[in-house]
XYZ file of C-alpha atoms in Angstrom:
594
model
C 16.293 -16.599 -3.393
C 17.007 -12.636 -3.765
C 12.667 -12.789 -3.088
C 12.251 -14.308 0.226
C 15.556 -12.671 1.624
C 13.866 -9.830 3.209
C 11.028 -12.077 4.545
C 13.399 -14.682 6.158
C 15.810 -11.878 7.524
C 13.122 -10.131 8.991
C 11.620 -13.780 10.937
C 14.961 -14.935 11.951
C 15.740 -11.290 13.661
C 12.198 -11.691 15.386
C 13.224 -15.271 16.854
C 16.541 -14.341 17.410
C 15.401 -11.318 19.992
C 12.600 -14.346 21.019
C 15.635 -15.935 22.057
C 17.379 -13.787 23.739
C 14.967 -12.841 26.166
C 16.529 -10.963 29.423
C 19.407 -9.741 27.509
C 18.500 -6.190 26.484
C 21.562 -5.167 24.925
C 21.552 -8.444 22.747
C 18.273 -8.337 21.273
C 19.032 -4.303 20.596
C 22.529 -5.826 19.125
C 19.992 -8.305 16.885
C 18.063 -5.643 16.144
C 20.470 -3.826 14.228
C 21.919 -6.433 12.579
C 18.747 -7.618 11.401
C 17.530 -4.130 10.095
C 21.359 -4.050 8.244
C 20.846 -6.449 6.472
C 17.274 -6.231 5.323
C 18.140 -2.928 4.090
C 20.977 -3.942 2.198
C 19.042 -6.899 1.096
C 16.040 -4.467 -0.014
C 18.574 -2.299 -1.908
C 20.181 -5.170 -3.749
C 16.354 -6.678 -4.783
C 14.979 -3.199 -5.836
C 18.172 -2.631 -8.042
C 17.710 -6.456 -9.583
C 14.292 -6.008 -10.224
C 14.617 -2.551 -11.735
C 17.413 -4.113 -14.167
C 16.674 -7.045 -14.579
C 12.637 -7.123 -14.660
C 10.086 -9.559 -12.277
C 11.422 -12.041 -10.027
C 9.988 -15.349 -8.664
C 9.784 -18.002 -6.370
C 7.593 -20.806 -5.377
C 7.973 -22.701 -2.673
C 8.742 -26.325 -2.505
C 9.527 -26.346 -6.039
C 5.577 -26.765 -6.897
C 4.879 -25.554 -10.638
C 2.758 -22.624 -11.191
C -0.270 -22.018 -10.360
C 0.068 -24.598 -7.171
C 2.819 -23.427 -5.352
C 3.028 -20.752 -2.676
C 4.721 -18.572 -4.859
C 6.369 -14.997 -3.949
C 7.526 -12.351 -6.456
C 9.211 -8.926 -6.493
C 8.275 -6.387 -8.897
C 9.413 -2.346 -8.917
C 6.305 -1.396 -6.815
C 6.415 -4.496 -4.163
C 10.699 -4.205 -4.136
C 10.766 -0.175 -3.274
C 8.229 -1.027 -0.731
C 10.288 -3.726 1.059
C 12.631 -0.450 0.864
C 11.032 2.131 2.231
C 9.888 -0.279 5.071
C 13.177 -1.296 6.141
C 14.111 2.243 6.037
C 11.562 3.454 8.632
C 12.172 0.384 10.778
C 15.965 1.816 11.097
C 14.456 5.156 12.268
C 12.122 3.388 14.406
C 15.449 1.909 16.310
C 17.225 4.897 15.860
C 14.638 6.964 17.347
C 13.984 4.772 20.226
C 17.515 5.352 21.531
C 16.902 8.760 22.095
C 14.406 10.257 25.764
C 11.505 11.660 22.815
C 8.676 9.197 24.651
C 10.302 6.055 23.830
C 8.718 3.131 24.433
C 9.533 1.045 27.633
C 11.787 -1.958 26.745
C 10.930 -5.405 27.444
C 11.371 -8.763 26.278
C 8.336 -8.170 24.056
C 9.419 -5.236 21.872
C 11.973 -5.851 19.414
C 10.559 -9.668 18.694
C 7.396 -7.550 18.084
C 9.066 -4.802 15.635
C 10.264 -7.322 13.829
C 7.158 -9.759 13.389
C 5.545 -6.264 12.336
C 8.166 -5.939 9.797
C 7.811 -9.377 8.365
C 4.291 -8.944 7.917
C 4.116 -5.916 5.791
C 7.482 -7.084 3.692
C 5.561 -10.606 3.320
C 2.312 -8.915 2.090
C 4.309 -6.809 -0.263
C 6.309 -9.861 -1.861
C 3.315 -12.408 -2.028
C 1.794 -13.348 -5.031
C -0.669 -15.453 -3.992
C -4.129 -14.026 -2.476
C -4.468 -16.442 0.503
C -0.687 -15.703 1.695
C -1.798 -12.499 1.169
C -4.730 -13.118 4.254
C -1.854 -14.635 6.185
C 0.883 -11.891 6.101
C -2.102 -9.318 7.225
C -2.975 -11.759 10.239
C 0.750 -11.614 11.285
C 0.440 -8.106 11.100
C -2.392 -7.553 13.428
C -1.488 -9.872 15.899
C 1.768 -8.116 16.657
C 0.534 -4.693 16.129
C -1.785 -5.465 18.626
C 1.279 -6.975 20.891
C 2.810 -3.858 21.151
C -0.280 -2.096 21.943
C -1.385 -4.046 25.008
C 2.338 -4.018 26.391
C 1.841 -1.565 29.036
C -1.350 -2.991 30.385
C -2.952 0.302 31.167
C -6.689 0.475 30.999
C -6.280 3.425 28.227
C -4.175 1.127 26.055
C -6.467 -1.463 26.853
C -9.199 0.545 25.540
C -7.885 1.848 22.191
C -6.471 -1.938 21.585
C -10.192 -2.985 21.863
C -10.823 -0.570 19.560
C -8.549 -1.269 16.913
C -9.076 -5.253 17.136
C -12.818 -5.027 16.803
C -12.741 -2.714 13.327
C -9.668 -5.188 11.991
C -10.775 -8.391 12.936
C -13.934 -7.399 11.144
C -11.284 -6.562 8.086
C -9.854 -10.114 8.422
C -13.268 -11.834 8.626
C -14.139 -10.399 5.005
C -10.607 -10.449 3.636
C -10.803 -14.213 4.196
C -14.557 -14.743 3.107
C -13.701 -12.880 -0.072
C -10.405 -15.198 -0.496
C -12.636 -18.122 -0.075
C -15.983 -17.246 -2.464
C -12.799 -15.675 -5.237
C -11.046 -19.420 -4.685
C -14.936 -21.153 -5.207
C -15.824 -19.122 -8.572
C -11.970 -19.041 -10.390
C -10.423 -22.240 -8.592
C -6.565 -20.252 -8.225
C -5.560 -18.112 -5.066
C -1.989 -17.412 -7.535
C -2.417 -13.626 -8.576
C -0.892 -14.266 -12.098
C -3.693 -17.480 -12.354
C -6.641 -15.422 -10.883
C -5.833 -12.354 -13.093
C -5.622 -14.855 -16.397
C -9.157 -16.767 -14.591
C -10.934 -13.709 -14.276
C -10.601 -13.311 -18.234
C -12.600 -16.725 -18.516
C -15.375 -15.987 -15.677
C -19.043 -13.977 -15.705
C -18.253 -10.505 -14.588
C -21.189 -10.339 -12.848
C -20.271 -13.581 -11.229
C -17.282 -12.306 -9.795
C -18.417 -8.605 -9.230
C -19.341 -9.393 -5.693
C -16.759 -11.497 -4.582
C -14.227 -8.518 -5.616
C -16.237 -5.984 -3.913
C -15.892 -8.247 -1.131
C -11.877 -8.326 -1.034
C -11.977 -4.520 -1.588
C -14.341 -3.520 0.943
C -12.068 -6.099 3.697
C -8.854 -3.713 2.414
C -10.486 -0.551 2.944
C -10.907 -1.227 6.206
C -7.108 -2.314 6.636
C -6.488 1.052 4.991
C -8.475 3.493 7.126
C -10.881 4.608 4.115
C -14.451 6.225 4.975
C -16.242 5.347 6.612
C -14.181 3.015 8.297
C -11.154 4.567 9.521
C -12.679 5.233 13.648
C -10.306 2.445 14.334
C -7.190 4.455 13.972
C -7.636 8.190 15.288
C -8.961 6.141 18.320
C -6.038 3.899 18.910
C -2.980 5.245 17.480
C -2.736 8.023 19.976
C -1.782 5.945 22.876
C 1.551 4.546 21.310
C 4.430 5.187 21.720
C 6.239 7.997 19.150
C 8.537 5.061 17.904
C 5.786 2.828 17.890
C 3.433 5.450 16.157
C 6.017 6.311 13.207
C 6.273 2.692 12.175
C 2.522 2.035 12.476
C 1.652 4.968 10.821
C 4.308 4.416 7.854
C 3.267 0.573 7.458
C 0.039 -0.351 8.154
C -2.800 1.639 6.369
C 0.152 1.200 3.631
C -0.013 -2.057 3.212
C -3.566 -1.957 2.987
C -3.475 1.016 -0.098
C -1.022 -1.156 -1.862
C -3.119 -4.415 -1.644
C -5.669 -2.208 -3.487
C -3.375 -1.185 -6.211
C -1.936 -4.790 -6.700
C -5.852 -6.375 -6.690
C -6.678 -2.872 -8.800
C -4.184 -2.495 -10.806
C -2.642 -5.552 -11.758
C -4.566 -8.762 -10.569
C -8.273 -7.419 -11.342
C -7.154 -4.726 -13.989
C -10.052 -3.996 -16.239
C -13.108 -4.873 -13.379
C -16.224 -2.905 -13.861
C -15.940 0.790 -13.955
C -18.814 0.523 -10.938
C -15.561 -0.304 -8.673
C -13.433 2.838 -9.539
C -16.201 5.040 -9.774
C -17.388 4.031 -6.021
C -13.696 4.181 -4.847
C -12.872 7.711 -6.477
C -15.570 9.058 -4.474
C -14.364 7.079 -1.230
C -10.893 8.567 -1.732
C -12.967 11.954 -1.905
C -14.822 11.398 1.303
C -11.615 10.155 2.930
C -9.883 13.045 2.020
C -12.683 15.483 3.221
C -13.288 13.515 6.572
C -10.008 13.059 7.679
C -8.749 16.724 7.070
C -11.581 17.907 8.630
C -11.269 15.420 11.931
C -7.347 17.237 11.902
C -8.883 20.676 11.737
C -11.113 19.963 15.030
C -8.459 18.622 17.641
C -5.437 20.474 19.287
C -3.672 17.209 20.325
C -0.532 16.655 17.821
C -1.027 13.097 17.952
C -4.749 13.251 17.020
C -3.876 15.665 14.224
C -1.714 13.393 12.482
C -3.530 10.251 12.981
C -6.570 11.931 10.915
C -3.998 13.380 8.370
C -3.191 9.549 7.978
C -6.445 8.703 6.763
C -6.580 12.268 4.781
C -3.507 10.997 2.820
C -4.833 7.173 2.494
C -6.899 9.358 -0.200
C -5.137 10.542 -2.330
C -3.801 7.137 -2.615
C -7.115 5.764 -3.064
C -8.006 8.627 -5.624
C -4.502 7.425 -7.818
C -5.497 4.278 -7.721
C -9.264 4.924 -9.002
C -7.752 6.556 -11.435
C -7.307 3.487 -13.645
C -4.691 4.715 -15.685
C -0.530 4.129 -15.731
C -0.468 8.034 -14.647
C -2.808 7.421 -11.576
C -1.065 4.511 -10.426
C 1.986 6.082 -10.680
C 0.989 9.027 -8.686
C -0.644 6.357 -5.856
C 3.260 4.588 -5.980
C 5.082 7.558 -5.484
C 2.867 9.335 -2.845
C 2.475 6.166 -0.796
C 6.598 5.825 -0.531
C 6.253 10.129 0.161
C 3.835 9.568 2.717
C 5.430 6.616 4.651
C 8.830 8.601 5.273
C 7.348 12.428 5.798
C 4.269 11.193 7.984
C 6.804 9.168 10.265
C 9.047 12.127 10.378
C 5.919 14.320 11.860
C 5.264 11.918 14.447
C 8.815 11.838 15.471
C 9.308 15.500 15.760
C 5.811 15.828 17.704
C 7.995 13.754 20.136
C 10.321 15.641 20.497
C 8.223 18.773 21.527
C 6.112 16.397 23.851
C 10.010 15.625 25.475
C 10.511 19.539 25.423
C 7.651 20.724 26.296
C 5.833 18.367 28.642
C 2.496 18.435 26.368
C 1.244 17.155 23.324
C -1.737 19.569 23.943
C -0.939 22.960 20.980
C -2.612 25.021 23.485
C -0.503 24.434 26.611
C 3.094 24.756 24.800
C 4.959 27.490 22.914
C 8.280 28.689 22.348
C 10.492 26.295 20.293
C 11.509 28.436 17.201
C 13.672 30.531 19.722
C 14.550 27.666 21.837
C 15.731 25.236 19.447
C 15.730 26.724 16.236
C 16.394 23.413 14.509
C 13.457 21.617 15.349
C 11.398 24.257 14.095
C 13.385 23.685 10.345
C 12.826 19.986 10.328
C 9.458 20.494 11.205
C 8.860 23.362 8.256
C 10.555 20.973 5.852
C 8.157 17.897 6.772
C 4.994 20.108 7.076
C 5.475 21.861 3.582
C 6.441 18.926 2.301
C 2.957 17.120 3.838
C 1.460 19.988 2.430
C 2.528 19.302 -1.670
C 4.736 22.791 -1.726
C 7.494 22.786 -4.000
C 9.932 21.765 -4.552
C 9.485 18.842 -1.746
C 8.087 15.101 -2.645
C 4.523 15.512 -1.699
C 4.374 17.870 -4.401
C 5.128 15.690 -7.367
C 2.826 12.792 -5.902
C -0.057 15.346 -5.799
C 0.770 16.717 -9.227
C 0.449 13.455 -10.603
C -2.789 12.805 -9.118
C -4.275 15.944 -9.542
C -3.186 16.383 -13.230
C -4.336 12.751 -14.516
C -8.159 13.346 -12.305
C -8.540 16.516 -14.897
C -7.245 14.865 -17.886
C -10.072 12.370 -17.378
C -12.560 14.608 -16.877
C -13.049 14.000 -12.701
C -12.962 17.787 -12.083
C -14.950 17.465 -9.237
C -11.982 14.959 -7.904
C -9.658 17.373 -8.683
C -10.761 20.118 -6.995
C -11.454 18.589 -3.808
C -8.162 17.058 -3.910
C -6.666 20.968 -4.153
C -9.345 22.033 -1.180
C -7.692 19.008 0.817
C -4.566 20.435 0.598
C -5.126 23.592 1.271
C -6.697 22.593 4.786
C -3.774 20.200 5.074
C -1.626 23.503 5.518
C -4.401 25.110 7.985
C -3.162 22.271 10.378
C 0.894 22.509 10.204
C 0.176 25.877 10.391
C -1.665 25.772 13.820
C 1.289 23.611 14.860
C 3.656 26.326 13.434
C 2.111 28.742 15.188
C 1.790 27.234 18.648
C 3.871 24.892 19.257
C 7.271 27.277 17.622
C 6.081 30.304 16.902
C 4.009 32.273 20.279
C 5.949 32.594 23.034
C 5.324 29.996 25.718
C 2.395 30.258 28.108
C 4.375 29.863 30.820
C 6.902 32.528 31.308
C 9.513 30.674 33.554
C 9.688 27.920 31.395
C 12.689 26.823 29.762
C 12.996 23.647 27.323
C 13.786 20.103 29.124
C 17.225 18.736 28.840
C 17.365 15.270 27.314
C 19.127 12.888 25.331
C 17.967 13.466 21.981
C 20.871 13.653 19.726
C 19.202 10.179 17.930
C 16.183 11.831 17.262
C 17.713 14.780 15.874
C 20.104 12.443 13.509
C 16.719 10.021 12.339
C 14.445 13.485 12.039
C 17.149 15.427 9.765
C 17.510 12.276 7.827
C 13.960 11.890 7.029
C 13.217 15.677 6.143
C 16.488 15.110 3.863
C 14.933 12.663 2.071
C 11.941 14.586 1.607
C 13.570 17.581 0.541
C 16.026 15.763 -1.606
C 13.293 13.849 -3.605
C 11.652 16.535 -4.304
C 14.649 18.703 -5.924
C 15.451 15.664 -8.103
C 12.261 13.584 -8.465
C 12.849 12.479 -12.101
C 14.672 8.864 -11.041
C 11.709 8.422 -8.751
C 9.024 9.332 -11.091
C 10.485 7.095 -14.005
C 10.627 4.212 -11.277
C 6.811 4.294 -10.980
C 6.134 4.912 -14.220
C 8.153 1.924 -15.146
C 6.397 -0.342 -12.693
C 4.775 -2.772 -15.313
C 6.143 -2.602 -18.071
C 9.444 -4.732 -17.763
C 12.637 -5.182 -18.852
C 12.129 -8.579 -19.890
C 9.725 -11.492 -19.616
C 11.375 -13.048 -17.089
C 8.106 -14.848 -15.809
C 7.360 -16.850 -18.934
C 7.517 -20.228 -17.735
C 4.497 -19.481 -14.667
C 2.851 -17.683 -17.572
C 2.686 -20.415 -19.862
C 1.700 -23.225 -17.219
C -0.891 -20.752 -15.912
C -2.195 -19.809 -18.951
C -2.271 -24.169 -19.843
C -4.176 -24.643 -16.942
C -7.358 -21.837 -17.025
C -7.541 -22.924 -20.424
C -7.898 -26.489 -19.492
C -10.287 -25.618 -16.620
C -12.201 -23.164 -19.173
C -12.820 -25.739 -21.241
C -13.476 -28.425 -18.685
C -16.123 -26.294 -17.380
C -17.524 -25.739 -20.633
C -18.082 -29.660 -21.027
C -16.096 -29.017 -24.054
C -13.978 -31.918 -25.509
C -10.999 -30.299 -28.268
C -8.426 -31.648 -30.564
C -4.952 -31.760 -28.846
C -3.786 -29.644 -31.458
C -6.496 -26.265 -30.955
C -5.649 -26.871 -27.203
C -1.876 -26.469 -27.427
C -2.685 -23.728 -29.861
C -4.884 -21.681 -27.389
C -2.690 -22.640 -24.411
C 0.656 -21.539 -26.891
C -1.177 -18.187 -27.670
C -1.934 -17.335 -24.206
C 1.621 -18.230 -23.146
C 3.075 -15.478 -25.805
C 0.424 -13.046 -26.185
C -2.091 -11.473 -24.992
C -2.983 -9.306 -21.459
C -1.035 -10.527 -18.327
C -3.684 -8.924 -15.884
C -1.340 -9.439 -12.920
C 0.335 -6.430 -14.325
C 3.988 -8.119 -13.589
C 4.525 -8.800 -17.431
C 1.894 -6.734 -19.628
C 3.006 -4.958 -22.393
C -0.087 -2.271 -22.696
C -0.008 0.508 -20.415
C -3.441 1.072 -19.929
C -4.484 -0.335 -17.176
C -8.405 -0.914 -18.222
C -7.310 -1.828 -21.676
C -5.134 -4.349 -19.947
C -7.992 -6.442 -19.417
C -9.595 -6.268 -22.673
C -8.180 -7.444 -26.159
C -8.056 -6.278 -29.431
C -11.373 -5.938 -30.802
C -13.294 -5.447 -27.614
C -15.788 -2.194 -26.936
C -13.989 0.081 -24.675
C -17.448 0.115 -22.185
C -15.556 2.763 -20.501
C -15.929 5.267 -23.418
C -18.694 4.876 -26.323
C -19.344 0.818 -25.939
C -19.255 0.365 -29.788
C -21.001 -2.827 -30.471
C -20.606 -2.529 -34.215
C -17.121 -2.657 -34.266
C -17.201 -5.385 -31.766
C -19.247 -7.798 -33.368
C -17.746 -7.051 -36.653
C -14.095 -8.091 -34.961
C -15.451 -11.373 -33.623
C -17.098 -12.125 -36.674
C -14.107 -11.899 -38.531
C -12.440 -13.782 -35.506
C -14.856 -16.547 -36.168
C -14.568 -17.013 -39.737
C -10.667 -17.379 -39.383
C -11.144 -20.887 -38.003
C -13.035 -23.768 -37.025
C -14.614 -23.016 -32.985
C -15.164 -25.801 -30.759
C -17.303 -25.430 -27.560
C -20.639 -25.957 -26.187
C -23.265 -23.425 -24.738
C -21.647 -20.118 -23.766
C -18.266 -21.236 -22.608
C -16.249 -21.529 -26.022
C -12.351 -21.279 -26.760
C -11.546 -19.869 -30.266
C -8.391 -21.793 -31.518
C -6.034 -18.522 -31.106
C -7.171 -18.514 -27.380
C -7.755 -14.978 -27.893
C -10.928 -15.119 -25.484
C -14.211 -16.490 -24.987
C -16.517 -16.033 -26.779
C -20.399 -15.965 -25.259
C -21.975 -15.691 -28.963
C -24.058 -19.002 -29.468
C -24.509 -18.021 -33.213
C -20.403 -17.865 -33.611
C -20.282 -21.292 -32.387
C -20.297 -24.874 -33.662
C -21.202 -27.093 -31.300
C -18.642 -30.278 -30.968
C -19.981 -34.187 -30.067
């Protein structure tokens, strides 16, 4: 039940403020209760899971694979966390005069639908729920976007449904053509279905689902949708979009990635290493160009989708470690830039660089905060976005991806060009305006939600090492606490292997293939797998490694040797061998049953 807490805390806060519509002061009273307690509930699940290993729940009480079925592991659990955590300095913010947004009856029911979609995609396990939760979503992102009805909020809306809704068209083609070839939607199924299909049947269908999330992620080339929409919102509204979701699109692709499709052709992370690459490049330089804060940032959001991207291509415990930890980096310092570019709109009058001037003197600890965030944005230690770029940068030479690397270093560098042309205009020249002295306003939230971010920031990166064992601990568990959906999963693509196959078995080699694949072997949806490597994952004992030498002598001596320890039933190219160790596509190792 500890699962679907944050989910149902997050819905009932949203129809609670539905509710009470016309009372401001209730729905902001609903609000906070509702954020309370999803971060307390988001605490308690992230320390469970990290104790206790993988939890689970299907709904309705349907057995596994059939059920609607939700589960927390270390990486989906700390992002319920950081989530909640920037949806209390989205309220906390909004209290203050830094360019709030306008309340209505619309807003908090809004915050909080947004909310429940990006905890709901981060607790799914199930691909189609998965399509749902990123529907939810959109339709309230683009809620608070039309709210103020003006024709240049109307415009960037338009812009940002047309790109997405082309996202949700292919993220739900690809759900349906992945359903057709493997006949599961559950991740733990479709990971242990995948083992049993053509790879070059399911190639496509994969590309398909990955191409739909790069778009929810803001990867080149199709990240116009967000420098041309975000800048319109609303600083509150900016910080959580920003910090959620192009997120929850980066961590879809490490959960498909990295756990559910672990060990798909190296075609896929070669072709999304370099899209990290161009990402990286494109955005930084789109920051470079413009003078508007807002505009700066939003590109540095799709710069920093890259690196995520480049950790995930990566393929490797390292690499997905680095993607974890700079995604949770990225969601707190990125919504603490927006939030202090704010607060120099609200003292200066202008978002503009060119047109303002003057705030290290004036208000000496804005310009801190800011330092502290833009270092820390940077990779400068000791702050956090250091140790997510060292982790990234370190495993791409390892492997040999120099060229990766290195552009990843060049990226960073340029990152620093553009806090320091904020440095320098907005705090550091004097004001162009001589008269002009800084705005009074209420801003005493901001400053408490801004400090608290940069806090965080600073303080993760003087003591990363609990932070950096959390990721690294992110698959393999305590425990096997996920056995039972396991073993009825691992019954049933066995069954529909062999059913496929036209194959007919004794009941005793199919409870021996369905017992081995219950205890042993790769659990591709990551949640339970006892090898680190994340390619090797995929692959068993025996197998060519086709992403170093491919040696087929050593491969077909291994399945000759798997062959002569038993009798092999099957038919044509589909057969089980007894351990249910894999199939094997050999028509010379098989004996062909009635």
């Amino acid at each position: 039940m500890l699962v679907l807490l944050p989910l149902l805390t997050t819905l009932a806060t949203a129809l609670g403020c539905v509710l009470a519509a016309g009372r401001p002061r209730l729905q902001l009273l609903l609000s906070w209760t509702g954020l309370s307690v999803l971060l307390v509930c988001a605490v308690a699940l992230l320390l469970q899971v990290d104790n206790g290993g993988t939890l689970r729940v299907a709904l309705g009480n349907w057995p596994a694979p059939f059920g609607i079925e939700f589960a927390a592991d270390r990486l989906s659990a700390s992002m319920v966390l950081v989530a909640a955590l920037m949806g209390v300095a989205t309220l906390g913010f909004q209290m203050s005069d830094a360019d709030p947004a306008s309340p209505d009856d619309g807003l908090y029911p809004l915050i909080h639908g947004l909310l429940a979609g990006a905890c709901g995609a981060f607790l799914t396990a199930d691909l189609f729920n998965l399509y749902v939760w990123f529907e939810l979503t959109l339709i309230c992102a683009l809620g608070l976007m039309v709210r103020r009805a003006a024709l240049r909020d109307l415009e960037a809306t338009l812009k940002y449904f047309v790109l997405n809704v082309a996202g949700t068209l292919l993220l739900l083609a690809a759900v349906a053509l992945i359903y057709a070839t493997t006949g599961h939607l559950n991740f733990t199924a479709l990971g242990l279905a995948a083992q049993h299909t053509d790879a070059g049947m399911l190639l496509p269908f994969v590309a398909l689902l990955l191409l739909a999330l790069l778009i929810k992620a803001a990867a080149f080339p199709l990240f116009a949708w967000l420098p041309a929409s975000y800048h319109v919102l609303p600083a509150p509204l900016l910080a959580l979009f920003a910090a959620l979701l192009t997120k929850v699109g980066a961590y879809a692709l490490l959960r498909m990635l990295g756990d559910v499709f672990a060990g798909s052709p190296a075609v896929l992370y070669q072709a999304l290493g370099w899209i990290a690459v161009l990402t990286m490049v494109s955005g930084v330089l789109g920051a470079a160009y413009h003078w508007d804060m807002r505009r700066i940032l939003a590109f540095h959001i799709v710069s920093q989708i890259g690196y995520m991207l480049l950790g995930i291509a990566l393929a490797s415990p390292a690499g997905s470690a680095g993607a974890m930890f700079y995604m949770w980096h990225n969601m707190v310092v990125k919504g603490g830039l927006i939030l202090i570019a704010a607060m120099v709109f609200r003292l200066t009058g202008h978002y503009d660089l060119r047109r303002i001037g003057g705030l290290y003197a004036a208000r000496p600890w804005l310009a801190v905060l800011f330092l502290v965030t833009a270092l820390a944005q940077v990779g400068i230690p000791p702050l956090s976005g250091f140790w997510g770029k060292l982790l990234i940068v370190r495993e791409s030479f390892i492997q040999g991806q120099a060229v990766w690397g290195a552009v990843a270093l060049g990226v960073g560098l340029l990152t620093l060009y553009s806090m320091a042309k904020i440095w320098m205009e907005a705090f550091w020249k004097p004001h162009p305006d001589p008269a002009w002295q800084p705005a009074q306003a209420r801003l005493a939230p901001a400053y408490a939600v801004v400090t608290l971010l940069a806090a965080l920031a600073l303080g993760v990166g003087v003591y990363p090492e609990p932070f950096i064992a959390l990721c690294q601990r992110r698959r393999p568990d305590a425990g096997e606490p996920a056995d039972g959906t396991r073993r009825r999963c691992g019954d049933l693509v066995v069954a529909l292997s062999l059913a496929g196959a036209g194959v007919r078995s004794e009941h005793g080699a199919y409870r021996a293939a369905a017992g081995t694949t219950a205890t042993g072997g790769a659990d591709p949806h990551g949640l339970c797998a006892d090898e680190p490597d994340r390619r090797r994952a995929a692959r068993l004992p025996g197998d060519p490694d086709t992403g170093d030498d491919g040696d087929r002598h050593r491969h077909g001596a291994t399945r000759n040797a798997a062959a002569s320890a038993g009798p092999v039933t099957g038919r044509g190219n589909g057969g089980v061998d007894p351990q249910g160790v894999r199939t094997l596509r050999d028509p010379a190792l098989q004996r062909t049953g009635a």
